CSV table of C-alpha atoms and ligand atoms in Angstrom, one decimal:
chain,number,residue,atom,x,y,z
A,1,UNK,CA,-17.6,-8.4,-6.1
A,2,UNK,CA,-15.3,-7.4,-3.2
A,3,UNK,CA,-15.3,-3.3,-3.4
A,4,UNK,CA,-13.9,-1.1,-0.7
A,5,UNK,CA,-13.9,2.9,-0.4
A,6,UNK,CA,-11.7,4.9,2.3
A,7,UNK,CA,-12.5,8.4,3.3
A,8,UNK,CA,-11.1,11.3,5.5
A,9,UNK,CA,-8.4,13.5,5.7
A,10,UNK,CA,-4.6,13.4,7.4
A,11,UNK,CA,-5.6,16.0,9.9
A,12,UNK,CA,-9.7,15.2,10.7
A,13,UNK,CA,-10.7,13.5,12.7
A,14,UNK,CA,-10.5,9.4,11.4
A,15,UNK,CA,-10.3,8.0,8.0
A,16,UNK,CA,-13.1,5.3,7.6
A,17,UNK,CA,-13.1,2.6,5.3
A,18,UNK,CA,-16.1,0.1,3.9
A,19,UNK,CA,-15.6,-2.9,2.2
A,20,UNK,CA,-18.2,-5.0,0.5
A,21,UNK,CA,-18.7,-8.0,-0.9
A,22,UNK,CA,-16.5,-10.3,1.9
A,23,UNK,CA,-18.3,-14.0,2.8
A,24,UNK,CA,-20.3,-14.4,6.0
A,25,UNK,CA,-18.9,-15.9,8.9
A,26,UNK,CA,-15.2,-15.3,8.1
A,27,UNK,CA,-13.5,-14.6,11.1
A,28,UNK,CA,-12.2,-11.2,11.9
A,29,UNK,CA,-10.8,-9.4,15.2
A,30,UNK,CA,-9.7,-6.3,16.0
A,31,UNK,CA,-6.3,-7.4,16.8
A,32,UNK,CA,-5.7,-7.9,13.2
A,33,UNK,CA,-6.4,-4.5,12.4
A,34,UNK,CA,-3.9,-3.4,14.7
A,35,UNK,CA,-1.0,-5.3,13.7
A,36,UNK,CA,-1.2,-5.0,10.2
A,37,UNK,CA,-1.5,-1.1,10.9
A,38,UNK,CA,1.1,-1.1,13.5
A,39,UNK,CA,3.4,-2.8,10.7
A,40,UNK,CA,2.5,-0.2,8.3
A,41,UNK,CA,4.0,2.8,11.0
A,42,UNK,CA,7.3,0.9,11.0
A,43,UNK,CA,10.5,2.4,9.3
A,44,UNK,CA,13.4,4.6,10.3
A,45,UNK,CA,12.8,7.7,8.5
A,46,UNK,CA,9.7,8.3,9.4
A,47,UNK,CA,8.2,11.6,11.0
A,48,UNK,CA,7.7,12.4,14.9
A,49,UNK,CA,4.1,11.9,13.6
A,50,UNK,CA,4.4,8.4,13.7
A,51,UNK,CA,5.5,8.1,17.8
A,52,UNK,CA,2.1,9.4,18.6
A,53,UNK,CA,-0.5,8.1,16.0
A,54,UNK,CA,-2.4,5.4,18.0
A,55,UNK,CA,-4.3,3.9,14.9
A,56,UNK,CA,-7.5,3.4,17.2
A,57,UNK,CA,-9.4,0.9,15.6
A,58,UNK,CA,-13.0,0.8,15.8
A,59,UNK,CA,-15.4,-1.7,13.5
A,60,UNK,CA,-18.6,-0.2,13.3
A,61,UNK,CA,-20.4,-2.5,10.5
A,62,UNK,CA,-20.4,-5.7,9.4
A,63,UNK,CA,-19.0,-7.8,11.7
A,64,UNK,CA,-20.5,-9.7,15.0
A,65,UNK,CA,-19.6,-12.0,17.5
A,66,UNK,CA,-15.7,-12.2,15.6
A,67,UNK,CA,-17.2,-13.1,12.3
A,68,UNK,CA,-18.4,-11.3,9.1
A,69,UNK,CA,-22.1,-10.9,8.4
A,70,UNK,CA,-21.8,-10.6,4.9
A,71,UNK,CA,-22.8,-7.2,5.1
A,72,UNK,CA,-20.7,-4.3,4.5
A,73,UNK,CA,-17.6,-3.9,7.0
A,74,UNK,CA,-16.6,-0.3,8.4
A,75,UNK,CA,-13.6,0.3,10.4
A,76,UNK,CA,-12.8,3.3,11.6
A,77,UNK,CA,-9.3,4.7,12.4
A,78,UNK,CA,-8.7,7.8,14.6
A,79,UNK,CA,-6.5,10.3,13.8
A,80,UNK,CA,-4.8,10.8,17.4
A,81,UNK,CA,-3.4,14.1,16.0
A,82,UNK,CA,-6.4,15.4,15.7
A,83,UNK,CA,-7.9,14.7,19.2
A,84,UNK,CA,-4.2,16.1,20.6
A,85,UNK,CA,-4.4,19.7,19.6
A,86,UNK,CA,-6.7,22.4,18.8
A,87,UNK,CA,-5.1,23.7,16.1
A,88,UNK,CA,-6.4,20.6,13.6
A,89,UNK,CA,-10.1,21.0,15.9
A,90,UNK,CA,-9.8,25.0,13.7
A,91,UNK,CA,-7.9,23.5,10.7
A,92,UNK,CA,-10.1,20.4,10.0
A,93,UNK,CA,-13.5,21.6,11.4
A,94,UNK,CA,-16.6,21.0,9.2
A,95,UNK,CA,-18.4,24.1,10.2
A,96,UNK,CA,-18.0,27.3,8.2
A,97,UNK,CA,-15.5,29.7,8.2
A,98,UNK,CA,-12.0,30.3,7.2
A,99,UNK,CA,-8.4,29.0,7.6
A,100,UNK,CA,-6.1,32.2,9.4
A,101,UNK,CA,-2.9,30.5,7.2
A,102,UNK,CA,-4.2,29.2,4.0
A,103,UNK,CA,-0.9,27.5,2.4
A,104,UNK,CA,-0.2,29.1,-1.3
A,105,UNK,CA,3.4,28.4,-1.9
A,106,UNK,CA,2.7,25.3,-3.6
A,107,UNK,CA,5.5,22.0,-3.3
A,108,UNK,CA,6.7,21.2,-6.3
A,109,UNK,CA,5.5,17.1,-6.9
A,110,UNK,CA,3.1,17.0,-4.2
A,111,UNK,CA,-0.7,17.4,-5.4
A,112,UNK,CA,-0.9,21.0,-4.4
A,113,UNK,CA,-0.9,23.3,-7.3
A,114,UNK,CA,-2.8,21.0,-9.9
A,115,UNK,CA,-5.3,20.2,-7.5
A,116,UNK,CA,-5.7,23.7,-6.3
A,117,UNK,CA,-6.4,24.3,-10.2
A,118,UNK,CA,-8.8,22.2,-10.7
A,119,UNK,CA,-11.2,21.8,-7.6
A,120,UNK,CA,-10.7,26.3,-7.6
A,121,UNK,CA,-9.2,26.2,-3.8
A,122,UNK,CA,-6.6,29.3,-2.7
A,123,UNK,CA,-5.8,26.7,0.1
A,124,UNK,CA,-3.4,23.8,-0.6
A,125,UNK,CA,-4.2,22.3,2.4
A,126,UNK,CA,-7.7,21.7,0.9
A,127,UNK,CA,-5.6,19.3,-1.7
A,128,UNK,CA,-2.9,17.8,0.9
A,129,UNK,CA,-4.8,16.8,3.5
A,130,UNK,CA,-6.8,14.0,1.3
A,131,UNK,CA,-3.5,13.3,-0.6
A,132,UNK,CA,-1.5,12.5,2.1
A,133,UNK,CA,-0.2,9.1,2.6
A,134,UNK,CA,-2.3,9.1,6.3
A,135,UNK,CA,-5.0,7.6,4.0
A,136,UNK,CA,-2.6,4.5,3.3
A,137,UNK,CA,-4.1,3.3,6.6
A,138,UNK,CA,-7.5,3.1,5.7
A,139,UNK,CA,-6.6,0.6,2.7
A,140,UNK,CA,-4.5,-1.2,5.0
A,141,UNK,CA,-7.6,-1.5,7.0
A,142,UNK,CA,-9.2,-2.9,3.9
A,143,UNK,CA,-6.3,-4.8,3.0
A,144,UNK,CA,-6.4,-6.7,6.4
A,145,UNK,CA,-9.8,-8.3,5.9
A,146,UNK,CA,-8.6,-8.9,2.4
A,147,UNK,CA,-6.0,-10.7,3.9
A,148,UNK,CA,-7.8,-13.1,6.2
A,149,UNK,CA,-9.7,-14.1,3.4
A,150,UNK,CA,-6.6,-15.2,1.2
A,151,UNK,CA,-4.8,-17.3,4.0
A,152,UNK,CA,-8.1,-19.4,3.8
A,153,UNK,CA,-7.1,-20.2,0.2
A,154,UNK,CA,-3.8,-20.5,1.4
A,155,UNK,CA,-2.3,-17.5,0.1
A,156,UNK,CA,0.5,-15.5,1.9
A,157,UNK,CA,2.0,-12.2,1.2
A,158,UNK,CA,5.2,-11.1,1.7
A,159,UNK,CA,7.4,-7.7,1.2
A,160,UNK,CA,10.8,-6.6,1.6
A,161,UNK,CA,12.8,-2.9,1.0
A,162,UNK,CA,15.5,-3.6,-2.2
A,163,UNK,CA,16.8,-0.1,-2.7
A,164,UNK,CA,16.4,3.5,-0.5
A,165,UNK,CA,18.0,5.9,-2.3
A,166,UNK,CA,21.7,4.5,-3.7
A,167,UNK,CA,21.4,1.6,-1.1
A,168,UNK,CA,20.2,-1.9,-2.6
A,169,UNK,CA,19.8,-5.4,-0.9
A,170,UNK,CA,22.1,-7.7,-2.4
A,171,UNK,CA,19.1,-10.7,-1.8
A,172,UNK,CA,18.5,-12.8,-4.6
A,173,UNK,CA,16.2,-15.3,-3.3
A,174,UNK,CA,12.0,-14.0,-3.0
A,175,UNK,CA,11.4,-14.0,0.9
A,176,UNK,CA,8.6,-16.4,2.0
A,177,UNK,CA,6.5,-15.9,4.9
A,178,UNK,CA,8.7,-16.9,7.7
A,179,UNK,CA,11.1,-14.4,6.5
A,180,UNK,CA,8.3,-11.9,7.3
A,181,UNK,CA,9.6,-11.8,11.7
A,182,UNK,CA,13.0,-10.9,10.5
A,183,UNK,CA,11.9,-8.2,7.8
A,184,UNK,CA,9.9,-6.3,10.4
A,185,UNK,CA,12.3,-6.8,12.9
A,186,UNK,CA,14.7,-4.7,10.6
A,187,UNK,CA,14.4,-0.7,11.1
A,188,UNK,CA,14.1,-1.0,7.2
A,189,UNK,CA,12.4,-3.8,6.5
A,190,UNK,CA,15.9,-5.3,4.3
A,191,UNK,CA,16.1,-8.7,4.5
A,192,UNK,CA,20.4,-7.9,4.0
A,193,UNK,CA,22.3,-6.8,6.9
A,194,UNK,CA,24.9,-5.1,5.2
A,195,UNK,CA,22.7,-2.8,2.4
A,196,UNK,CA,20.1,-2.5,5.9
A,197,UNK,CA,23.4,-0.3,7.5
A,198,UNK,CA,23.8,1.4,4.4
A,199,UNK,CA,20.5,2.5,3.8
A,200,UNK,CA,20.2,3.5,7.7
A,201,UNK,CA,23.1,5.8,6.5
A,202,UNK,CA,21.8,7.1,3.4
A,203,UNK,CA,18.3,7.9,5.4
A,204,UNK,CA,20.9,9.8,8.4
A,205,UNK,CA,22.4,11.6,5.8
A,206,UNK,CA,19.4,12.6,4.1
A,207,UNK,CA,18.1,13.8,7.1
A,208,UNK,CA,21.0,16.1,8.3
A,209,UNK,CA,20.4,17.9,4.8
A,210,UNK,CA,17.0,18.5,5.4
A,211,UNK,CA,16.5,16.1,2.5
A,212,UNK,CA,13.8,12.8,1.7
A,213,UNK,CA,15.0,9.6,-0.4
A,214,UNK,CA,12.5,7.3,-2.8
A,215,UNK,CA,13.2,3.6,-3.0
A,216,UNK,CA,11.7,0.2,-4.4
A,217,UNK,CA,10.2,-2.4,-2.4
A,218,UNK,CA,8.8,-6.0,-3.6
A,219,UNK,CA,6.3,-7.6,-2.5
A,220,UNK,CA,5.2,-11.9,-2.9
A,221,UNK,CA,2.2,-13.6,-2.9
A,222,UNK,CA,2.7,-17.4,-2.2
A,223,UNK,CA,0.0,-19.9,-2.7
A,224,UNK,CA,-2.0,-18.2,-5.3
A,225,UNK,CA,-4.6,-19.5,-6.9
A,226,UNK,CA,-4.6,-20.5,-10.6
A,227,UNK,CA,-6.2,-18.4,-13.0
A,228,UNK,CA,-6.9,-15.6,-11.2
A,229,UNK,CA,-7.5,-12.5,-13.4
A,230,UNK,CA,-8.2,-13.2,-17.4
A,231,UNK,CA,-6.8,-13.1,-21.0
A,232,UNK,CA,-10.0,-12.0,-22.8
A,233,UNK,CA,-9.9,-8.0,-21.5
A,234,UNK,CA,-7.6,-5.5,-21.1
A,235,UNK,CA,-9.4,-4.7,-17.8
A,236,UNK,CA,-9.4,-8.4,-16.4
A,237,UNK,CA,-5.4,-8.8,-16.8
A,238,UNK,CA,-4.0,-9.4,-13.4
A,239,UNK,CA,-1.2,-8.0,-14.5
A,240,UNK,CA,-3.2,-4.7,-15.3
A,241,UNK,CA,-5.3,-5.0,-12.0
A,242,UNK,CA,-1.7,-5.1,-10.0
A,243,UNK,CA,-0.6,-2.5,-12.3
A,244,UNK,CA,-3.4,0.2,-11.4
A,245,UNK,CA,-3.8,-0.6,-7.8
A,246,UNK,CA,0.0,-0.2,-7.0
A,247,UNK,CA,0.5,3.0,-8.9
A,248,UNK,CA,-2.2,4.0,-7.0
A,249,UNK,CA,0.0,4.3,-3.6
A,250,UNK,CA,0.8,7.6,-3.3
A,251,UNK,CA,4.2,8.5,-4.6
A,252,UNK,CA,4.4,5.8,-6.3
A,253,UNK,CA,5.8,5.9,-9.9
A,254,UNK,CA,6.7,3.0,-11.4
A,255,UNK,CA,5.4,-0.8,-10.8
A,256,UNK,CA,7.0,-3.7,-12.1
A,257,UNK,CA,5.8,-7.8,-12.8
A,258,UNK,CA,8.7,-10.2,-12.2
A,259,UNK,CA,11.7,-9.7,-14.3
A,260,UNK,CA,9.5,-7.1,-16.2
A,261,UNK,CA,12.1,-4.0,-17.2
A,262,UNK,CA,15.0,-7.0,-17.3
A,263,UNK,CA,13.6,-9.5,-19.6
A,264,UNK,CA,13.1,-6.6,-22.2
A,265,UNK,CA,17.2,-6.9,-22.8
A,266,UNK,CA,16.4,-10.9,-23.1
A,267,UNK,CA,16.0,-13.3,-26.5
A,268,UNK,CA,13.0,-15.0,-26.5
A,269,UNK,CA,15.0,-18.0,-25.6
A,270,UNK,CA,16.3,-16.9,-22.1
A,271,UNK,CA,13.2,-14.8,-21.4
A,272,UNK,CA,10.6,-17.6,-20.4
A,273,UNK,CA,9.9,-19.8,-17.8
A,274,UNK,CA,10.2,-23.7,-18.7
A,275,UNK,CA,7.0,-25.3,-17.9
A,276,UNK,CA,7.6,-28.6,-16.6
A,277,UNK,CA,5.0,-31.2,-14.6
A,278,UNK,CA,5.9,-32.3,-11.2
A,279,UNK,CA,4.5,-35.9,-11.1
A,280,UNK,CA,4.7,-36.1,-6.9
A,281,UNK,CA,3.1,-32.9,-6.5
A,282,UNK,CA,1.0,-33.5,-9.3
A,283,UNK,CA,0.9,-29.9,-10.5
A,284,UNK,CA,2.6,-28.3,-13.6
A,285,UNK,CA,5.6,-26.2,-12.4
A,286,UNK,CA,7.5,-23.0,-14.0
A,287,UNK,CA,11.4,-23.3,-13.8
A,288,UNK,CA,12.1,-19.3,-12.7
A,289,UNK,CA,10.0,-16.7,-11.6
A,290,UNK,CA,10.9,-14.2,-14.5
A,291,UNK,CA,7.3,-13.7,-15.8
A,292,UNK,CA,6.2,-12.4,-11.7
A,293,UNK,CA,3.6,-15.2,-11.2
A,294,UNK,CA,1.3,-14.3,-14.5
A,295,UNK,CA,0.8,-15.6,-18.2
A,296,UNK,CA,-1.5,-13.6,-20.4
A,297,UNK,CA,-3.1,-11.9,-17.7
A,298,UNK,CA,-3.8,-14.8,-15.1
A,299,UNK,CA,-1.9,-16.4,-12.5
A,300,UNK,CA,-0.1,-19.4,-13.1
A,301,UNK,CA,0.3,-19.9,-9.4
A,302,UNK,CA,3.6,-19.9,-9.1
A,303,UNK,CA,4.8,-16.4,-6.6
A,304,UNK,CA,3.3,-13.3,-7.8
A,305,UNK,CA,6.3,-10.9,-8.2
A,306,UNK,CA,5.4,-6.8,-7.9
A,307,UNK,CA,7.8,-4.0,-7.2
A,308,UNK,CA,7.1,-0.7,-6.8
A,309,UNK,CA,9.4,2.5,-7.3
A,310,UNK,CA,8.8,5.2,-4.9
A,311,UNK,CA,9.2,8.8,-5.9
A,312,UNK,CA,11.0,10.8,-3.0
A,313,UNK,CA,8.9,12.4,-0.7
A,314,UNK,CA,7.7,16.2,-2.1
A,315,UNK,CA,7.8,17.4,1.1
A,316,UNK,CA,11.0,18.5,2.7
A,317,UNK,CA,12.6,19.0,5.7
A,318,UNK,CA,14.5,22.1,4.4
A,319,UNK,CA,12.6,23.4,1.6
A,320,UNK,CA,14.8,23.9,-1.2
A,321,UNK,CA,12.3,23.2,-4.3
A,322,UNK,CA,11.4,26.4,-6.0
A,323,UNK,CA,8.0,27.7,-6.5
A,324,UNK,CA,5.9,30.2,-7.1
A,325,UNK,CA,3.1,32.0,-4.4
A,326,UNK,CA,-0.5,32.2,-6.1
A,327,UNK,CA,-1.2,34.6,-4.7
A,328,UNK,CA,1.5,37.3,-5.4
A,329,UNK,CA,3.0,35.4,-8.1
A,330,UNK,CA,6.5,35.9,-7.0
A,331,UNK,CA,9.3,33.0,-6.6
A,332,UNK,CA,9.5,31.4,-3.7
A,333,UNK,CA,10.5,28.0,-1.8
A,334,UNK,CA,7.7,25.6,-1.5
A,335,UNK,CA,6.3,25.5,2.2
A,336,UNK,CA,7.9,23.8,5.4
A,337,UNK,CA,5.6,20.8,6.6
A,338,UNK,CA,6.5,18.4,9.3
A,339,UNK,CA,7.2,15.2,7.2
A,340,UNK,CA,9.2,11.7,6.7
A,341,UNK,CA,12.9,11.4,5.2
A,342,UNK,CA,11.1,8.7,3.5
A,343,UNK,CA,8.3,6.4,3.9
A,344,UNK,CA,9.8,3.4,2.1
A,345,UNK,CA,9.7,0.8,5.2
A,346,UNK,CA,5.9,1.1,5.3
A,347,UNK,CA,5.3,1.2,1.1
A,348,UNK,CA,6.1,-2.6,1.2
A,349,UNK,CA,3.0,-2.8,3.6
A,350,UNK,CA,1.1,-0.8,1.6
A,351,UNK,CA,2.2,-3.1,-1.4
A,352,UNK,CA,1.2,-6.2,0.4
A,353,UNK,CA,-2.4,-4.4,0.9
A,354,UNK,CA,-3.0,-3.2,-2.3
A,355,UNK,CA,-1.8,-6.9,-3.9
A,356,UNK,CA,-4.0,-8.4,-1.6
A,357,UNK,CA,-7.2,-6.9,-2.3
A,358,UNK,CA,-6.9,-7.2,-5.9
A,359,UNK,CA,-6.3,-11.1,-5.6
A,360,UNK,CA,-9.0,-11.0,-2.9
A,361,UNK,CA,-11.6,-9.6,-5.4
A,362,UNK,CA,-10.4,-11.6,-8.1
A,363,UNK,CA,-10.5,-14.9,-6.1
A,364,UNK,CA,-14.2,-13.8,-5.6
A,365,UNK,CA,-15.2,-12.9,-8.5
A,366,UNK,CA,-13.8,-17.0,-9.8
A,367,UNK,CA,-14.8,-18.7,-6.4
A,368,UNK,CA,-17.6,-16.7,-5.5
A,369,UNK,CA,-19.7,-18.0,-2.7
A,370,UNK,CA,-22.1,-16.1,0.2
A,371,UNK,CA,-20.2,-18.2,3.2
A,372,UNK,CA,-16.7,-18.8,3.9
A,373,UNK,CA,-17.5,-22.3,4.1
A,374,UNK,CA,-18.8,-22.0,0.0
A,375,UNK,CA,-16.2,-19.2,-1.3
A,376,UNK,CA,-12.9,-22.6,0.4
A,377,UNK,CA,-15.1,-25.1,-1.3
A,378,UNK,CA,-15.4,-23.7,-4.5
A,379,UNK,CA,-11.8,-23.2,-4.6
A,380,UNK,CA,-11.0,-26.7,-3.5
A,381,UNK,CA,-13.3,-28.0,-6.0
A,382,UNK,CA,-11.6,-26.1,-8.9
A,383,UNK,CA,-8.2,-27.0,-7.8
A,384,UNK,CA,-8.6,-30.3,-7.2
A,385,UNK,CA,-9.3,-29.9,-11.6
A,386,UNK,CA,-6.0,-28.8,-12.2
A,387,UNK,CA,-4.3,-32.2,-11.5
A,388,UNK,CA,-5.8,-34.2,-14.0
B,401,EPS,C1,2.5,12.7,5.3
B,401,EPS,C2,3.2,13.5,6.1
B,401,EPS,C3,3.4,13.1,7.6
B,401,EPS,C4,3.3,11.6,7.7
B,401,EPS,C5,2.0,11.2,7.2
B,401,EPS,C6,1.9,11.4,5.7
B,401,EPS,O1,2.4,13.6,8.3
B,401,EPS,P1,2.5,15.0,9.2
B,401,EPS,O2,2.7,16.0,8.2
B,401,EPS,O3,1.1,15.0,9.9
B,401,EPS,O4,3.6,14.7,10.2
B,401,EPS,O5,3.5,11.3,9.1
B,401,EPS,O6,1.8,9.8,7.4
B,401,EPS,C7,1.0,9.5,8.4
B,401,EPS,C8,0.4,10.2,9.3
B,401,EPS,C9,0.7,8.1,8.4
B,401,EPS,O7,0.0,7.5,9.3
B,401,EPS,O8,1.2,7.4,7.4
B,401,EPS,C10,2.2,13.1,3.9
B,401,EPS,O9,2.6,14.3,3.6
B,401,EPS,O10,1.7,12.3,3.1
């Protein structure tokens, strides 16, 4: 079983992250780790934060001579803010004492004040600094190696921006992999020229008001395996795995399969996807892409369709959202924190990550295997079934 567990805070001094359960001798470099993460720092809208966070990688377990050991692998990521100033050396240290400006005028959708209720902390940034969306790097991390083991099933992963705040991408097509240069290569990661300048606006606009904007991105997996995931539990659905590890992303709020909120206006009779069997190919095919990819809780191979919704950010620019002090009690605005107009660009990395570690441990779980060499065979062996 593929398993993987980040920790550390925004402001300390790395987040770290373990994964378990990858084959021996799959081949892994640092480089990878720094492209995916210099991907997931892309956007306009993003915080000054983001010009000087290195993402220094560093793989401490698991991994020798470029290849995996089948051991656990550990990656560490410093946190360049950290080893910048001396402020977050006080702020973050791990040795006794107290913070001189403990934050207690809570934001109103951020983590602080239900957290600070239930772990007993007078200080939100006890909450915050693990909530943040820093820790987004550290699955991303993850997410690489999970990554590298797809494309040797021949599975790619693709995501694209479709709304920031009122602005929407008029595409209509799912992007494929070679659209992937051109998405990055957009400030917003929109695939459409003309809803790319109007979200650039919205995000100016946003920003001149002190204000942050949510969006939806949507991410594709091509070349995915049949029958990944499973009809017999709740808690094998693909569709349920996706579901969990998506809304999972912080600020996150709503996760869709395929034509999921759409086909719920549909008859039955406009609703599905025609099977049909392509006798070149010798595969069966789906005409349409409204069920996202899965049927009863397993992938049918055809592209895996998930969008994600994305709350805007809780943290403003100009704090305007009124809250309360805990510690006099009295109104207030919530507190100023450096931050992002919105984070949007990078979610769709983040999506790509979280898709692919779920089909990564899923594709174990049905492949298995202790090599690379076993976990491709397996796989071959099973689809070379599906023909007959
Ligand atoms: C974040 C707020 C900003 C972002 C940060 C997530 O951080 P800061 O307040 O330190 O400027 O830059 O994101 C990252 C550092 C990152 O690498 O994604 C938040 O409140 O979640």
């Amino acid at each position: 079983m593929l398993r993987y567990l980040t920790a550390g805070e925004s402001h300390g001094r790395s987040l770290t992250v373990i994964v378990e359960g990858l084959p021996a001798g799959m081949p892994v470099l640092v480089e990878d780790f720094e492209g995916e993460l210099a991907r997931r720092r892309l956007g306009y809208g993003r915080g000054p934060r983001q010009r000087f966070e290195q993402d220094v990688i560093t793989i401490t377990g698991g991994v020798r001579h470029g290849r995996t050991l089948g051991s656990p692998v550990a990656v560490e990521i410093q946190n360049s803010e950290w080893f910048r100033s001396d402020k977050w050396h006080e702020e973050m240290s791990t040795a006794p004492g107290l913070t001189a400006s403990p934050l207690t005028q809570p934001r109103p959708g951020h983590a602080d004040l239900v957290g600070m209720q239930k772990y007993g902390f007078d200080d939100a940034r006890d909450v915050l600094e693990r909530a943040s969306a820093r820790e987004t790097a550290a699955r991303v991390a993850a997410g690489t190696l999970a990554k590298t083991l797809l494309s040797h099933l021949g599975v790619s992963i693709v995501s694209h921006v479709i709304r920031i705040g009122a602005a929407e991408s008029g595409v209509d097509r799912l992007p494929v992999a070679s659209d992937l240069a051109a998405i990055d290569a957009s400030e917003v990661r929109c695939l459409d020229p003309i809803a790319e300048a109007a979200m650039i606006t919205e995000i100016e606009d946003a920003a001149r008001e002190g204000d942050s904007l949510g969006g939806i991105v949507e991410a594709v997996a091509h070349g995915v395996p049949v029958g990944l995931g499973s009809h017999v539990h709740w808690d094998r659905k693909i569709d349920s795995l996706l579901a969990a590890a998506v809304m999972s992303i912080q600020a996150v709020k709503a996760v869709e399969i395929g034509d999921g909120f759409a086909t719920a206006a549909l008859r039955g009779s406009a609703a599905h996807d025609a099977i049909s069997w392509d006798a070149v190919a010798s595969r069966y095919v789906r005409e349409g892409h409204r069920s996202g990819g899965t049927e009863g809780g397993m992938t049918t191979g055809e592209p895996l369709v998930v969008r994600a919704a994305m709350k805007p950010l809780a943290t403003l620019n100009k704090p305007t959202l009124k809250t309360v002090d805990v510690v006099t009690k009295e109104e207030t605005v919530s507190f100023k924190e450096r931050t992002d107009v919105t984070a949007v660009p990078a979610l769709g990395v983040v999506v790509e990550t979280m898709v692919a570690l779920v089909l990564a441990t899923e594709a174990q779980r049905k492949f298995g295997g202790d090599s690379l060499a076993e976990f491709v065979r397996n796989a071959s062996a099973f689809g070379a079934t599906l023909g007959k």
